[in-house]
Tab-separated table of C-alpha atoms in Angstrom:
chain	number	residue	atom	x	y	z
A	1	UNK	CA	120.403	98.384	116.892
A	2	UNK	CA	118.879	101.787	115.928
A	3	UNK	CA	121.247	104.692	115.237
A	4	UNK	CA	121.842	107.052	118.223
A	5	UNK	CA	120.253	109.949	116.370
A	6	UNK	CA	117.984	110.598	113.448
A	7	UNK	CA	118.122	113.654	111.256
A	8	UNK	CA	114.694	114.978	110.042
A	9	UNK	CA	114.916	116.172	106.458
A	10	UNK	CA	112.311	117.927	104.276
A	11	UNK	CA	111.013	115.394	101.817
A	12	UNK	CA	111.414	117.791	98.896
A	13	UNK	CA	115.153	118.083	99.691
A	14	UNK	CA	115.406	114.279	99.204
A	15	UNK	CA	113.921	114.472	95.728
A	16	UNK	CA	110.257	113.850	96.634
A	17	UNK	CA	107.870	115.910	94.479
A	18	UNK	CA	105.812	117.325	97.345
A	19	UNK	CA	106.403	121.063	96.994
A	20	UNK	CA	103.386	123.378	96.312
A	21	UNK	CA	104.330	123.323	92.601
A	22	UNK	CA	104.593	119.544	92.451
A	23	UNK	CA	108.411	119.559	92.237
A	24	UNK	CA	111.292	118.580	94.439
A	25	UNK	CA	113.565	121.276	95.831
A	26	UNK	CA	116.945	119.757	95.049
A	27	UNK	CA	118.831	116.517	94.782
A	28	UNK	CA	120.160	114.784	97.948
A	29	UNK	CA	123.891	114.855	98.658
A	30	UNK	CA	126.107	111.805	98.861
A	31	UNK	CA	126.210	112.216	102.610
A	32	UNK	CA	122.411	112.312	102.883
A	33	UNK	CA	122.107	109.310	100.614
A	34	UNK	CA	124.562	107.365	102.759
A	35	UNK	CA	122.825	108.416	106.008
A	36	UNK	CA	119.515	107.447	104.525
A	37	UNK	CA	120.920	104.028	103.721
A	38	UNK	CA	122.239	103.773	107.284
A	39	UNK	CA	118.770	104.549	108.735
A	40	UNK	CA	119.824	107.985	110.098
A	41	UNK	CA	117.337	110.075	108.101
A	42	UNK	CA	113.695	110.708	108.739
A	43	UNK	CA	112.123	112.138	105.596
A	44	UNK	CA	108.858	114.043	106.074
A	45	UNK	CA	106.719	116.757	104.505
A	46	UNK	CA	104.699	118.817	107.018
A	47	UNK	CA	102.419	120.348	104.416
A	48	UNK	CA	101.405	116.971	102.996
A	49	UNK	CA	101.025	115.557	106.506
A	50	UNK	CA	98.795	118.497	107.362
A	51	UNK	CA	96.447	117.479	104.538
A	52	UNK	CA	97.480	119.814	101.717
A	53	UNK	CA	97.463	118.329	98.175
A	54	UNK	CA	100.356	118.321	95.718
A	55	UNK	CA	100.347	120.519	93.782
A	56	UNK	CA	98.698	123.295	95.773
A	57	UNK	CA	98.413	127.067	95.713
A	58	UNK	CA	101.529	128.872	97.178
A	59	UNK	CA	100.954	130.056	100.694
A	60	UNK	CA	102.667	132.626	102.928
A	61	UNK	CA	102.507	133.743	106.551
A	62	UNK	CA	100.880	137.141	106.869
A	63	UNK	CA	103.268	140.118	106.660
A	64	UNK	CA	105.215	140.926	109.853
A	65	UNK	CA	104.539	137.592	111.536
A	66	UNK	CA	106.302	134.202	111.717
A	67	UNK	CA	105.610	130.614	112.615
A	68	UNK	CA	105.466	131.234	116.350
A	69	UNK	CA	102.775	133.831	115.749
A	70	UNK	CA	100.764	131.284	113.738
A	71	UNK	CA	101.057	128.686	116.491
A	72	UNK	CA	99.943	131.285	119.043
A	73	UNK	CA	96.875	132.312	116.959
A	74	UNK	CA	98.195	135.803	116.169
A	75	UNK	CA	98.666	135.240	112.459
A	76	UNK	CA	97.381	133.136	109.570
A	77	UNK	CA	98.864	131.313	106.587
A	78	UNK	CA	97.124	132.571	103.349
A	79	UNK	CA	97.279	131.013	99.923
A	80	UNK	CA	97.697	133.095	96.732
A	81	UNK	CA	93.936	133.231	96.174
A	82	UNK	CA	93.234	134.479	99.740
A	83	UNK	CA	92.247	131.115	101.248
A	84	UNK	CA	93.131	130.574	104.861
A	85	UNK	CA	95.210	127.388	105.177
A	86	UNK	CA	96.426	127.999	108.670
A	87	UNK	CA	94.825	124.878	110.131
A	88	UNK	CA	96.645	122.597	107.644
A	89	UNK	CA	99.979	124.229	108.500
A	90	UNK	CA	99.438	123.872	112.256
A	91	UNK	CA	98.273	120.303	111.868
A	92	UNK	CA	101.316	119.493	109.768
A	93	UNK	CA	103.634	121.115	112.317
A	94	UNK	CA	102.071	119.129	115.215
A	95	UNK	CA	102.385	115.851	113.194
A	96	UNK	CA	105.981	116.692	112.380
A	97	UNK	CA	106.857	117.192	116.028
A	98	UNK	CA	105.118	113.956	117.046
A	99	UNK	CA	106.876	112.038	114.286
A	100	UNK	CA	110.301	113.648	114.982
A	101	UNK	CA	110.043	112.774	118.692
A	102	UNK	CA	108.951	109.174	117.939
A	103	UNK	CA	111.921	108.815	115.643
A	104	UNK	CA	114.381	110.403	118.101
A	105	UNK	CA	115.334	113.297	115.846
A	106	UNK	CA	117.698	115.809	117.427
A	107	UNK	CA	118.257	117.992	114.412
A	108	UNK	CA	116.377	118.929	111.253
A	109	UNK	CA	117.379	120.330	107.832
A	110	UNK	CA	114.302	121.940	106.280
A	111	UNK	CA	113.616	123.912	103.110
A	112	UNK	CA	114.297	127.577	103.464
A	113	UNK	CA	111.611	130.246	102.894
A	114	UNK	CA	108.745	127.800	103.182
A	115	UNK	CA	105.829	128.882	105.466
A	116	UNK	CA	106.297	125.522	107.171
A	117	UNK	CA	109.983	124.866	107.048
A	118	UNK	CA	111.827	128.143	106.735
A	119	UNK	CA	114.411	128.552	109.450
A	120	UNK	CA	115.668	132.081	108.770
A	121	UNK	CA	113.806	133.286	105.720
A	122	UNK	CA	110.146	133.580	104.693
A	123	UNK	CA	108.337	135.119	101.773
A	124	UNK	CA	106.922	138.578	102.490
A	125	UNK	CA	103.378	137.469	102.980
A	126	UNK	CA	102.208	139.604	100.060
A	127	UNK	CA	102.800	136.934	97.374
A	128	UNK	CA	105.175	139.348	95.612
A	129	UNK	CA	108.213	137.050	95.471
A	130	UNK	CA	110.169	139.097	98.035
A	131	UNK	CA	111.760	137.433	101.035
A	132	UNK	CA	112.194	138.652	104.664
A	133	UNK	CA	113.626	137.291	107.811
A	134	UNK	CA	111.526	134.835	109.782
A	135	UNK	CA	110.784	131.140	110.356
A	136	UNK	CA	107.888	128.845	109.521
A	137	UNK	CA	105.255	127.100	111.529
A	138	UNK	CA	106.931	123.681	111.647
A	139	UNK	CA	110.288	125.203	112.497
A	140	UNK	CA	108.727	127.063	115.361
A	141	UNK	CA	107.020	123.921	116.640
A	142	UNK	CA	110.191	121.774	116.304
A	143	UNK	CA	112.308	124.423	118.116
A	144	UNK	CA	109.741	124.538	120.928
A	145	UNK	CA	110.152	120.779	121.192
A	146	UNK	CA	113.956	121.034	121.414
A	147	UNK	CA	114.897	119.980	117.847
A	148	UNK	CA	117.590	122.164	116.293
A	149	UNK	CA	116.534	123.301	112.832
A	150	UNK	CA	118.788	124.375	110.062
A	151	UNK	CA	118.530	125.563	106.456
A	152	UNK	CA	120.032	123.446	103.669
A	153	UNK	CA	122.982	125.780	103.345
A	154	UNK	CA	124.033	124.728	106.872
A	155	UNK	CA	124.023	121.036	105.928
A	156	UNK	CA	127.826	120.703	105.952
A	157	UNK	CA	127.888	122.035	109.553
A	158	UNK	CA	125.056	119.684	110.628
A	159	UNK	CA	126.786	116.703	108.998
A	160	UNK	CA	130.020	117.490	110.852
A	161	UNK	CA	128.186	117.745	114.150
A	162	UNK	CA	126.206	114.537	113.693
A	163	UNK	CA	129.084	112.573	112.039
A	164	UNK	CA	130.841	112.608	115.430
A	165	UNK	CA	128.000	110.428	116.784
A	166	UNK	CA	128.824	106.798	116.139
A	167	UNK	CA	126.299	104.241	114.998
């Protein structure tokens, strides 16, 4: 019998080397490892799914905009050399939603500040290392689809919420 929920998690948070710089973001927690073993986790990278290579140039959403603006065609995602990578980010977001729905994901824990996965923070859009409030393209698409998205620092709260759901 399949678990009653599945938690979508950024692949880089589970140790996969899929970030723009070819690295992982952090090591998984004991709870995430246990939930992975129980079949409760769905591990996915929107940027790789969208066709971007690893490693790749860092990319940011244009200043003053967020993921919802990108999905609506009001903003672009630009890499550090000025290349427009918007289509790959939109494609990855759409694939993530389709995959999350097919796997019955109700919640997601995604990498903060990423132009795909950021849930409360983004980089400035000027490739200057500064951060600002905002959310990424995949986060916008998942929220539109009814999936609750959280940053890794909210993981203890998400685990408490979801731990109440028996297998």
